[in-house]
Amino acid sequence: MSAASLHSRTAGKPSAGIPPTGRGGAPRKARRNRRWMIFSLLPVVLFFVVLSVFPVFNLIGTSLYDVRWSGGDSTYHFIGLENYRQLFSTEVIYWAGLRNTLIFAVCAVTAQMILGFSMALAVKRAGAMGRTLLTGIFLLPIVVPPIVIGSVWRLVLGREFGLANGFLGLFGIPPVDWLGNPDIALASVIFVDVWHWTPFVFILMLAGLEAIDEEVLEAARMDVRSSWQEIRHVIVPMMLPTIVITLMFRIILSFKVFDEVYLLTSGGPGTATEVVNFSIYRVFFNQDRVGYGSAMAVITLFGMTLAIIVGRGLLVRKRKNDERKLEQ
Amino acid sequence: MAQVTLRDVRKSYGKTEVIPPLNLEIQSGELIALVGPSGSGKSTLLRVIAGLGDINGGTITVDGTDVTENDPGERDMAMVFQSYALYPHMTVAENMSFALRMAKVDAAEIARRVAEAVRILALEGLEDRKPGQLSGGQRQRVAMGRAIVRQPAVFLFDEPLSNLDAKLRAKTRLELRQLHDRLGATSIFVTHDQIEAMTMADRIVLLDHGRIQQIGTPQDIYHRPLNRFVAGFIGSPEINMLTQPPALAGDAFAAGQLALPAGAARPKLREAIQAGRSVEIGVRPEHFSVSETPFDGAVPVDIVAVEFTGQDAFVTGGSEIGQLTIRIDLRSDPGLSDRLSKGGNLHAAVMADHWHAFDSESGDCLSNV
Amino acid sequence: MKSRSLGRAVSTLTIWLYAAIILVPMVWVMTNAFKYKIDIITGTVFAPITWSNFEALLFSRQSNFASALANSAIVSGTATIVIIIMATMAAFTMTVMRVPNWVRWSILGWALLFNMLPTLTFVGSWYLMFASADLTGTYFALITTQIVNLLPIALFLMMSFMASLPPELIQAARMDGCAYDQVFWKIAFPLVRGGMIATTALVFIFSWSDFAIALTLSNSDTMTAPVAISTYAQEFEIRYGEMAAATLLTIVPAITLILVGQKFIVRGLLAGAVK
């Protein structure tokens, strides 16, 4: 440092640092910060309140009415809990849809997890050539509109000119009605969902694997006798948080399924591939039974909210237990 | 230049109190070090002074003006951060001038101040670089520059040297002190490194669990620790706490065979011993006189380890008054460390008045009066 | 060593096999877009190339696909811009400022829950709301519902990017005299640009992909590309060639983003899934 004087301040005045913002302007700036906080949060809050909180109440309200459409005008007749009574007594399709949705969620997600995790392990342990290209291909199903996926598979699984039956035909196997046969339609839909979402699980799992400290894995490799032991006793326990969260995430999101089913089977044949979302859609928009559809939506909303809260509670409790074990 | 006063300042996170009511007066132009182990609240205290963290009570005044409610940018304080916190998207010159631009200082004045800071900090030619293209030492100087162009009343430093390597740190320590002397502004810096605090500060504030343990010059803190915590924290290697309690032999103090020569009466300690209270003796490693043969007032030490560091050697060994670490000056007898070895022994006595007595329960020092 | 390189070969093979399973159906459909109907039906692999499907789709009088594409661009583009602006500002405030706890937790809690609930359960209510205001079928209805639908994801993504800013940088700016709006514009905004690009890419893709909202709230004038595709599939006699061509055109934005911004998409997916 060379000799110099930065001391060229006005003598006498103790701090000539930055003139305009001396001391004592506090309230002005505090007000400005508060204004910014409101300005930045208000739009988000407004959108949430008007278009997501209010609709819940709107649905609850509507579900207490019998709504009739006649030429663009609607008339509301208050019927109390009649819609709910009907839903819990005479309704068949909705409950079949719920059963299918559950089967769909459990089967599809299990398959996605197993496939995604094993592929991630394979890539992590052995490395694979052409990683960028691979990632690109794996991203494809994630970023392509679900309706396109439905459309592609509708064409592939089509009975007459589909690729799948064409392929089977090469081996002399007679064509299968993938989407029209009630016994296999749900399996086909599940297959498409597995195809759709396994790459997503794979990418998450690979990232989780690569976040594991390499030195821990090297240390483990000194201690284990087989790859199986390494996977079973080292990798899976370390990955467990990622696995559990991905699992929950996927199960909940699989309740959102609608687009592919709409295009592939529209819930048919019969109720073979009916899902909850489709029941609500049909009652609301095709049958114009707005009050009844609202009741379905309300039950679905509260059921799912309950499931999410319970699921999260279990997750939190498990985490707390683990921490307690660590402390002991 | 400004006097900074903290009165009954409190801070807690939820139910945990990080800083119990605390009072502190910092004189104008002083260089103050806030020192303490990690978790002692020293960084929190610095941020409280800066206005970066809300407080739960008390007032902070600068030159008599209450700034407690002021925004961090309106306290006339500048801060150098541990990570330097340079804006990665701005050049060196833009980093330095940012505060002035925010305050709408006119361009000519900004240019003048930046040029001056650049010259003082020897950053010529780097004005248009981004922080990512600078070395660690250069980044540290830019962070300093960002503070000095503002010509603030108070400088705050949060571990400003901890990200530098050992050599550069020693050099920068000196430069920082010279810079402080030249600017004459009040400076408060946080460090966990006692050497840094001892060498740079006019006064040291030693904190533990948010409480001030002692405020004083480096000499005060080192020679006249107010309690066991201060004595233990300052000094490396750490002060020896004897397992043998002191006793009175007529007018003189002793711990077992070890004489504790005192030039003054030490009435407080005398009283405590006579009342049968539990007392501990502390002796710094450098305050022993040693000999290879027994002498009066000395205890034999069975050597466990000898660490040679150049001018000194540290001898660790067991004795009847507990395990001792002793610093031996090798200048008068360079061959001594070779003759001492594990399994051998050494005789050590305490230099007159270079020992401390602490109440075992409260930890308060009993030997200062 | 030998078993190791064998394992390597096997896993490389497996992973490429899966890549092929992903690619083959899509490529097969895409190639159909360039074939005459007769070649599609007979399953000819190397058929003569034709643009007739695209011509029929884009320029024929019966087809409104060109306007569907334009509608998709208008709705997704506008919604994405509004979402990014709102989410970036709110995420900054939620991460950096001391927002009262009840505000923070009601926003985050609702965003989390709303994001997991099926869109279809809300669509009915939206329809009723917009119908009573005589706004169904308008861009306004489509865009505002798209915004609320994707706002949670964008908010979480931007919060994770904002959280990666070093807190000392914000404090330094505060010391330098910035109010929080200035910290946002001068420090945070320039530094999270990468995160904003990732979020924009993802939000645009999701918005472009939306089907449930557009299906129920659009009319024949404001119909988006996914809805148009679904109508082709529902016709009595499926026009395979045109449907394939429409599918191909609809995934152009997705393909472009994979080619140009693969890194950003992966970053966004990972950041979003950590929650």
PDB file of C-alpha atoms in Angstrom, chain A residues 1-9, chain B residues 1 29 31 116-122 144 148 155 174-187:
ATOM      1  CA  MET A   1       0.000   0.000   0.000  1.00  0.00           C
ATOM      2  CA  SER A   2       1.425   3.349  -0.949  1.00  0.00           C
ATOM      3  CA  ALA A   3       1.287   6.310   1.286  1.00  0.00           C
ATOM      4  CA  ALA A   4      -1.747   8.416   0.650  1.00  0.00           C
ATOM      5  CA  SER A   5      -4.372  10.204   2.528  1.00  0.00           C
ATOM      6  CA  LEU A   6      -7.920   9.232   2.119  1.00  0.00           C
ATOM      7  CA  HIS A   7      -8.398  11.630   4.900  1.00  0.00           C
ATOM      8  CA  SER A   8      -9.445  14.517   2.760  1.00  0.00           C
ATOM      9  CA  ARG A   9     -12.708  14.844   4.575  1.00  0.00           C
TER      10      ARG A   9
ATOM     11  CA  MET B   1     -14.819   8.736  13.466  1.00  0.00           C
ATOM     12  CA  GLY B  29     -11.081   5.843  16.352  1.00  0.00           C
ATOM     13  CA  LEU B  31      -9.875  -0.740  16.657  1.00  0.00           C
ATOM     14  CA  GLU B 116      -7.788   6.820  -4.516  1.00  0.00           C
ATOM     15  CA  ALA B 117      -8.865   3.507  -3.004  1.00  0.00           C
ATOM     16  CA  VAL B 118      -7.445   1.648  -5.982  1.00  0.00           C
ATOM     17  CA  ARG B 119      -4.109   3.371  -5.421  1.00  0.00           C
ATOM     18  CA  ILE B 120      -4.050   2.758  -1.680  1.00  0.00           C
ATOM     19  CA  LEU B 121      -4.897  -0.903  -2.125  1.00  0.00           C
ATOM     20  CA  ALA B 122      -2.536  -1.402  -5.075  1.00  0.00           C
ATOM     21  CA  MET B 144     -11.656  -3.409   1.682  1.00  0.00           C
ATOM     22  CA  ILE B 148     -13.157   2.646   2.356  1.00  0.00           C
ATOM     23  CA  PHE B 155     -15.839  -0.060   9.706  1.00  0.00           C
ATOM     24  CA  LEU B 174      -0.169  -5.455   9.307  1.00  0.00           C
ATOM     25  CA  GLU B 175      -1.609  -3.594   6.311  1.00  0.00           C
ATOM     26  CA  LEU B 176      -5.038  -3.546   7.858  1.00  0.00           C
ATOM     27  CA  ARG B 177      -3.694  -2.053  11.057  1.00  0.00           C
ATOM     28  CA  GLN B 178      -1.756   0.606   9.108  1.00  0.00           C
ATOM     29  CA  LEU B 179      -4.843   1.411   7.089  1.00  0.00           C
ATOM     30  CA  HIS B 180      -6.845   1.812  10.257  1.00  0.00           C
ATOM     31  CA  ASP B 181      -4.257   4.177  11.694  1.00  0.00           C
ATOM     32  CA  ARG B 182      -4.293   6.236   8.533  1.00  0.00           C
ATOM     33  CA  LEU B 183      -8.087   6.463   8.195  1.00  0.00           C
ATOM     34  CA  GLY B 184      -8.669   6.855  11.890  1.00  0.00           C
ATOM     35  CA  ALA B 185     -12.238   5.568  11.676  1.00  0.00           C
ATOM     36  CA  THR B 186     -13.728   3.429  14.397  1.00  0.00           C
ATOM     37  CA  SER B 187     -13.299  -0.222  13.444  1.00  0.00           C
TER      38      SER B 187
END
